[in-house]
């Protein structure tokens, strides 16, 4: 009986992750495109020339609204299985840690579980992260994900498909660790109320904290994936280059669109996750 319940829990986590990943990617892809353009500008300029609204306006006027969803296909390839894998891994870890006496994870357990689950998903889906970033930048003229994959592999080797892995994990692993720990803690101390409202408000607060804390790693990751030959796949070179040109503020290029997107995506994903898991009677 316990085994059947656990299997249903894993199935619920996979469905919740896949559905929330797909919905949030389609809804908030424009913010990711704008964030990438802002960080691309920071990687080649010594001054911040444009803000988020200016980038939005420029893309719509010069390239058309459709461009705001450039990179959507690789984003879906990355996010749908990625979020599903993340939630399923998290559920597996929770089932291994929790017992009949312990119904919720402690803060350190939540940190470890969130970090481990994100590390698994991040490594497995890293090639799609590289392809997504290049589609969004507008610099690379790939027509399909398959063409992008084969082109990168042919010109840069397997290493090219894993460009920025260290920076990506430095961004995503702490984000998920901090997010899940804060989210779990806030839900435990949040006044009782509607479940969906509770999940969404806790998700927003956790998303803001985790996004700001991990944004410098996101800037480094984007720079390495857009200009691999400049940095020779070395994280240290990317860090020094950004700092020399823009100082500390360079590490926060594109913060606003990422803050909007990541916070709303995370809040939506966890609200859907909680709702689906409740429907499977394992929440």
Coordinates of C-alpha atoms in Angstrom, one line a residue:
X1 CA 0.0 0.0 0.0
X2 CA 2.8 2.4 0.9
X3 CA 4.6 1.5 -2.3
X4 CA 1.5 2.2 -4.4
X5 CA 1.0 5.6 -2.7
X6 CA 4.6 6.5 -3.3
X7 CA 4.3 5.6 -7.0
X8 CA 1.2 7.8 -7.3
X9 CA 3.2 10.5 -5.6
X10 CA 6.0 10.3 -8.2
X11 CA 3.4 10.3 -11.0
X12 CA 1.7 13.3 -9.6
X13 CA 5.1 15.1 -9.3
X14 CA 5.9 14.3 -12.9
X15 CA 2.6 15.5 -14.2
X16 CA 2.7 18.7 -12.1
X17 CA 6.2 19.5 -13.3
X18 CA 5.5 18.9 -16.9
X19 CA 2.2 20.9 -17.0
X20 CA 3.5 23.8 -14.9
X21 CA 6.8 23.9 -16.9
X22 CA 4.9 24.1 -20.2
X23 CA 2.4 26.8 -19.2
X24 CA 4.9 29.0 -17.5
X25 CA 7.4 28.8 -20.4
X26 CA 4.9 29.9 -23.0
X27 CA 3.5 32.7 -20.8
X28 CA 6.8 34.2 -19.6
X29 CA 9.3 33.5 -22.5
X30 CA 9.4 37.2 -23.5
X31 CA 11.0 38.1 -20.2
X32 CA 13.7 35.6 -20.8
X33 CA 14.4 36.9 -24.2
X34 CA 14.7 40.5 -22.9
X35 CA 16.9 39.4 -20.0
X36 CA 19.3 37.6 -22.5
X37 CA 19.4 40.7 -24.7
X38 CA 20.2 42.9 -21.7
X39 CA 23.0 40.6 -20.6
X40 CA 24.3 40.3 -24.1
X41 CA 24.5 44.1 -24.2
X42 CA 26.4 44.1 -20.9
X43 CA 28.9 41.5 -22.3
X44 CA 29.9 43.7 -25.3
X45 CA 29.5 47.2 -23.9
X46 CA 31.1 49.3 -21.2
X47 CA 27.8 51.1 -20.4
X48 CA 24.2 50.1 -19.8
X49 CA 22.6 51.5 -23.0
X50 CA 19.1 50.1 -22.7
X51 CA 16.6 49.1 -20.0
X52 CA 14.0 46.4 -20.0
X53 CA 11.2 48.6 -21.5
X54 CA 13.5 49.9 -24.2
X55 CA 14.5 46.4 -25.2
X56 CA 10.8 45.3 -25.2
X57 CA 10.0 48.3 -27.4
X58 CA 13.0 47.8 -29.7
X59 CA 12.1 44.1 -30.3
X60 CA 8.5 44.8 -31.1
X61 CA 9.2 47.7 -33.4
X62 CA 12.3 46.4 -35.2
X63 CA 11.9 42.6 -35.1
X64 CA 8.2 42.1 -34.5
X65 CA 6.3 40.7 -31.5
X66 CA 7.0 37.1 -32.6
X67 CA 10.7 37.6 -31.7
X68 CA 9.7 37.9 -28.0
X69 CA 9.0 34.1 -28.2
X70 CA 12.3 33.3 -30.0
X71 CA 13.9 30.3 -28.3
X72 CA 10.5 29.0 -27.2
X73 CA 11.0 25.5 -28.6
X74 CA 14.3 24.8 -26.9
X75 CA 12.9 26.4 -23.8
X76 CA 10.0 23.9 -23.9
X77 CA 12.5 21.1 -24.5
X78 CA 14.4 22.3 -21.4
X79 CA 11.6 23.3 -19.1
X80 CA 8.9 20.7 -19.6
X81 CA 11.1 17.6 -18.9
X82 CA 13.3 19.7 -16.6
X83 CA 10.6 20.8 -14.2
X84 CA 9.1 17.3 -14.3
X85 CA 12.5 15.8 -13.5
X86 CA 13.1 18.3 -10.8
X87 CA 9.7 17.7 -9.0
X88 CA 10.0 13.9 -9.4
X89 CA 13.6 13.9 -8.0
X90 CA 12.4 16.1 -5.1
X91 CA 9.5 13.7 -4.4
X92 CA 11.9 10.7 -4.5
X93 CA 14.2 12.4 -1.9
X94 CA 11.3 13.4 0.3
X95 CA 10.0 9.8 0.4
X96 CA 13.5 8.7 1.3
X97 CA 14.0 11.2 4.1
X98 CA 10.5 11.5 5.6
X99 CA 9.0 8.9 8.0
X100 CA 5.7 8.4 9.7
X101 CA 6.8 10.6 12.6
X102 CA 8.3 13.4 10.4
X103 CA 5.7 14.8 7.9
X104 CA 7.7 17.8 6.7
X105 CA 11.3 18.5 5.8
X106 CA 13.5 20.6 8.1
X107 CA 15.3 23.7 6.8
X108 CA 18.6 21.9 6.1
X109 CA 16.9 18.9 4.7
X110 CA 14.9 21.2 2.3
X111 CA 18.1 23.0 1.3
X112 CA 19.8 19.7 0.5
X113 CA 16.8 18.2 -1.3
X114 CA 16.2 21.3 -3.5
X115 CA 19.9 21.6 -4.4
X116 CA 20.2 17.9 -5.3
X117 CA 17.1 17.7 -7.4
X118 CA 18.1 20.8 -9.4
X119 CA 21.6 19.5 -9.9
X120 CA 20.2 16.4 -11.5
X121 CA 17.9 18.3 -13.8
X122 CA 20.5 20.9 -14.7
X123 CA 23.2 18.5 -15.8
X124 CA 20.8 16.3 -17.8
X125 CA 19.3 19.2 -19.7
X126 CA 22.3 21.5 -20.1
X127 CA 22.5 21.2 -23.9
X128 CA 19.0 22.7 -24.2
X129 CA 20.0 25.6 -21.9
X130 CA 22.9 26.5 -24.3
X131 CA 20.7 26.2 -27.4
X132 CA 17.9 28.3 -25.7
X133 CA 20.3 31.1 -24.8
X134 CA 21.7 31.3 -28.3
X135 CA 18.2 31.4 -29.9
X136 CA 17.2 34.2 -27.6
X137 CA 20.2 36.3 -28.3
X138 CA 19.4 36.8 -32.0
X139 CA 23.1 36.3 -32.9
X140 CA 22.8 32.8 -34.0
X141 CA 20.7 31.9 -37.1
X142 CA 19.7 28.4 -36.2
X143 CA 16.4 27.4 -37.8
X144 CA 15.6 24.3 -35.6
X145 CA 16.8 22.8 -32.3
X146 CA 18.2 19.8 -34.3
X147 CA 20.3 22.2 -36.5
X148 CA 21.5 24.1 -33.4
X149 CA 22.5 20.8 -31.7
X150 CA 24.4 19.4 -34.7
X151 CA 26.1 22.8 -35.4
X152 CA 27.4 23.2 -31.9
X153 CA 28.5 19.6 -31.7
X154 CA 30.3 19.9 -35.1
X155 CA 32.0 23.2 -34.4
X156 CA 32.6 23.0 -30.7
X157 CA 32.4 19.4 -29.8
X158 CA 30.5 17.9 -26.8
X159 CA 32.1 20.6 -24.6
X160 CA 30.2 23.3 -26.5
X161 CA 26.9 21.7 -25.5
X162 CA 27.9 21.9 -21.9
X163 CA 29.3 25.5 -22.0
X164 CA 28.6 27.4 -18.8
X165 CA 27.7 24.3 -16.9
X166 CA 29.5 25.5 -13.8
X167 CA 27.9 28.9 -13.9
X168 CA 24.5 27.4 -14.6
X169 CA 24.8 25.1 -11.6
X170 CA 26.1 28.0 -9.5
X171 CA 22.9 29.8 -10.4
X172 CA 20.3 27.0 -10.4
X173 CA 21.4 24.8 -7.5
X174 CA 21.6 27.6 -4.9
X175 CA 18.3 29.1 -6.4
X176 CA 16.5 25.8 -5.9
X177 CA 18.0 25.2 -2.5
X178 CA 17.2 28.7 -1.2
X179 CA 13.8 28.7 -2.9
X180 CA 12.6 25.4 -1.6
X181 CA 13.9 26.0 2.0
X182 CA 12.3 29.5 2.1
X183 CA 9.1 28.2 0.5
X184 CA 8.7 25.3 2.9
X185 CA 9.4 27.6 5.9
X186 CA 7.0 30.3 4.8
X187 CA 4.2 27.7 4.2
X188 CA 4.7 26.3 7.7
X189 CA 4.3 29.8 9.2
X190 CA 1.8 31.3 6.8
X191 CA -1.6 32.1 8.3
X192 CA -4.2 29.5 7.3
X193 CA -6.2 30.4 4.1
X194 CA -7.0 29.3 0.6
X195 CA -4.4 26.7 -0.5
X196 CA -3.7 28.2 -3.9
X197 CA -3.4 31.7 -2.6
X198 CA -1.1 30.5 0.2
X199 CA 1.1 28.6 -2.3
X200 CA 1.3 31.5 -4.7
X201 CA 2.2 34.2 -2.1
X202 CA 4.8 32.0 -0.5
X203 CA 6.2 31.2 -4.0
X204 CA 6.5 34.9 -4.9
X205 CA 8.4 35.7 -1.7
X206 CA 10.7 32.8 -2.0
X207 CA 11.3 33.6 -5.7
X208 CA 12.3 37.2 -5.0
X209 CA 14.9 36.1 -2.4
X210 CA 16.4 33.3 -4.5
X211 CA 16.4 35.3 -7.8
X212 CA 18.4 38.2 -6.4
X213 CA 20.9 36.0 -4.6
X214 CA 21.7 34.0 -7.7
X215 CA 21.6 36.6 -10.5
X216 CA 25.3 37.2 -10.8
X217 CA 25.8 33.5 -11.8
X218 CA 23.1 34.0 -14.4
X219 CA 24.9 36.9 -16.0
X220 CA 28.2 34.9 -16.1
X221 CA 26.4 31.9 -17.6
X222 CA 24.8 33.9 -20.4
X223 CA 28.1 35.6 -21.3
X224 CA 29.9 32.2 -21.5
X225 CA 27.2 30.7 -23.7
X226 CA 27.0 33.6 -26.1
X227 CA 30.8 34.2 -26.4
X228 CA 32.5 30.8 -25.8
X229 CA 35.6 31.6 -27.9
X230 CA 36.2 34.8 -25.9
X231 CA 36.3 33.1 -22.5
X232 CA 37.6 29.6 -23.7
X233 CA 35.0 28.0 -21.5
X234 CA 36.6 29.5 -18.4
X235 CA 34.3 30.9 -15.7
X236 CA 37.1 33.0 -14.1
X237 CA 37.7 34.8 -17.4
X238 CA 34.1 35.7 -17.8
X239 CA 33.9 37.0 -14.2
X240 CA 37.0 39.2 -14.6
X241 CA 35.8 40.5 -18.0
X242 CA 32.4 41.6 -16.7
X243 CA 33.9 43.2 -13.6
X244 CA 36.6 45.1 -15.5
X245 CA 34.0 46.6 -17.9
X246 CA 31.0 47.3 -15.7
X247 CA 32.1 46.7 -12.1
X248 CA 29.7 45.0 -9.6
X249 CA 26.6 46.4 -11.4
X250 CA 27.5 44.3 -14.4
X251 CA 26.6 41.2 -12.5
X252 CA 23.0 42.4 -12.1
X253 CA 22.3 43.1 -15.8
X254 CA 18.9 41.9 -16.7
X255 CA 17.8 41.5 -13.1
X256 CA 14.3 43.0 -13.5
X257 CA 13.0 40.8 -16.3
X258 CA 14.6 37.7 -14.7
X259 CA 13.1 38.7 -11.3
X260 CA 9.6 39.1 -12.9
X261 CA 9.9 35.9 -14.9
X262 CA 11.6 33.6 -12.4
X263 CA 9.4 34.7 -9.5
X264 CA 6.1 34.3 -11.4
X265 CA 7.3 31.0 -13.0
X266 CA 8.3 29.5 -9.7
X267 CA 5.1 30.7 -7.9
X268 CA 3.0 29.3 -10.7
X269 CA 4.9 26.0 -10.8
X270 CA 4.6 25.4 -7.1
X271 CA 0.9 26.4 -7.0
X272 CA 0.2 23.9 -9.8
X273 CA 2.4 21.3 -8.1
X274 CA 0.6 21.6 -4.7
X275 CA -2.8 21.5 -6.5
X276 CA -1.9 18.4 -8.6
X277 CA -0.4 16.6 -5.6
X278 CA -3.6 17.3 -3.6
X279 CA -5.7 15.8 -6.4
X280 CA -3.5 12.7 -6.1
X281 CA -4.3 12.7 -2.4
X282 CA -0.6 12.8 -1.4
X283 CA -0.1 16.5 -0.6

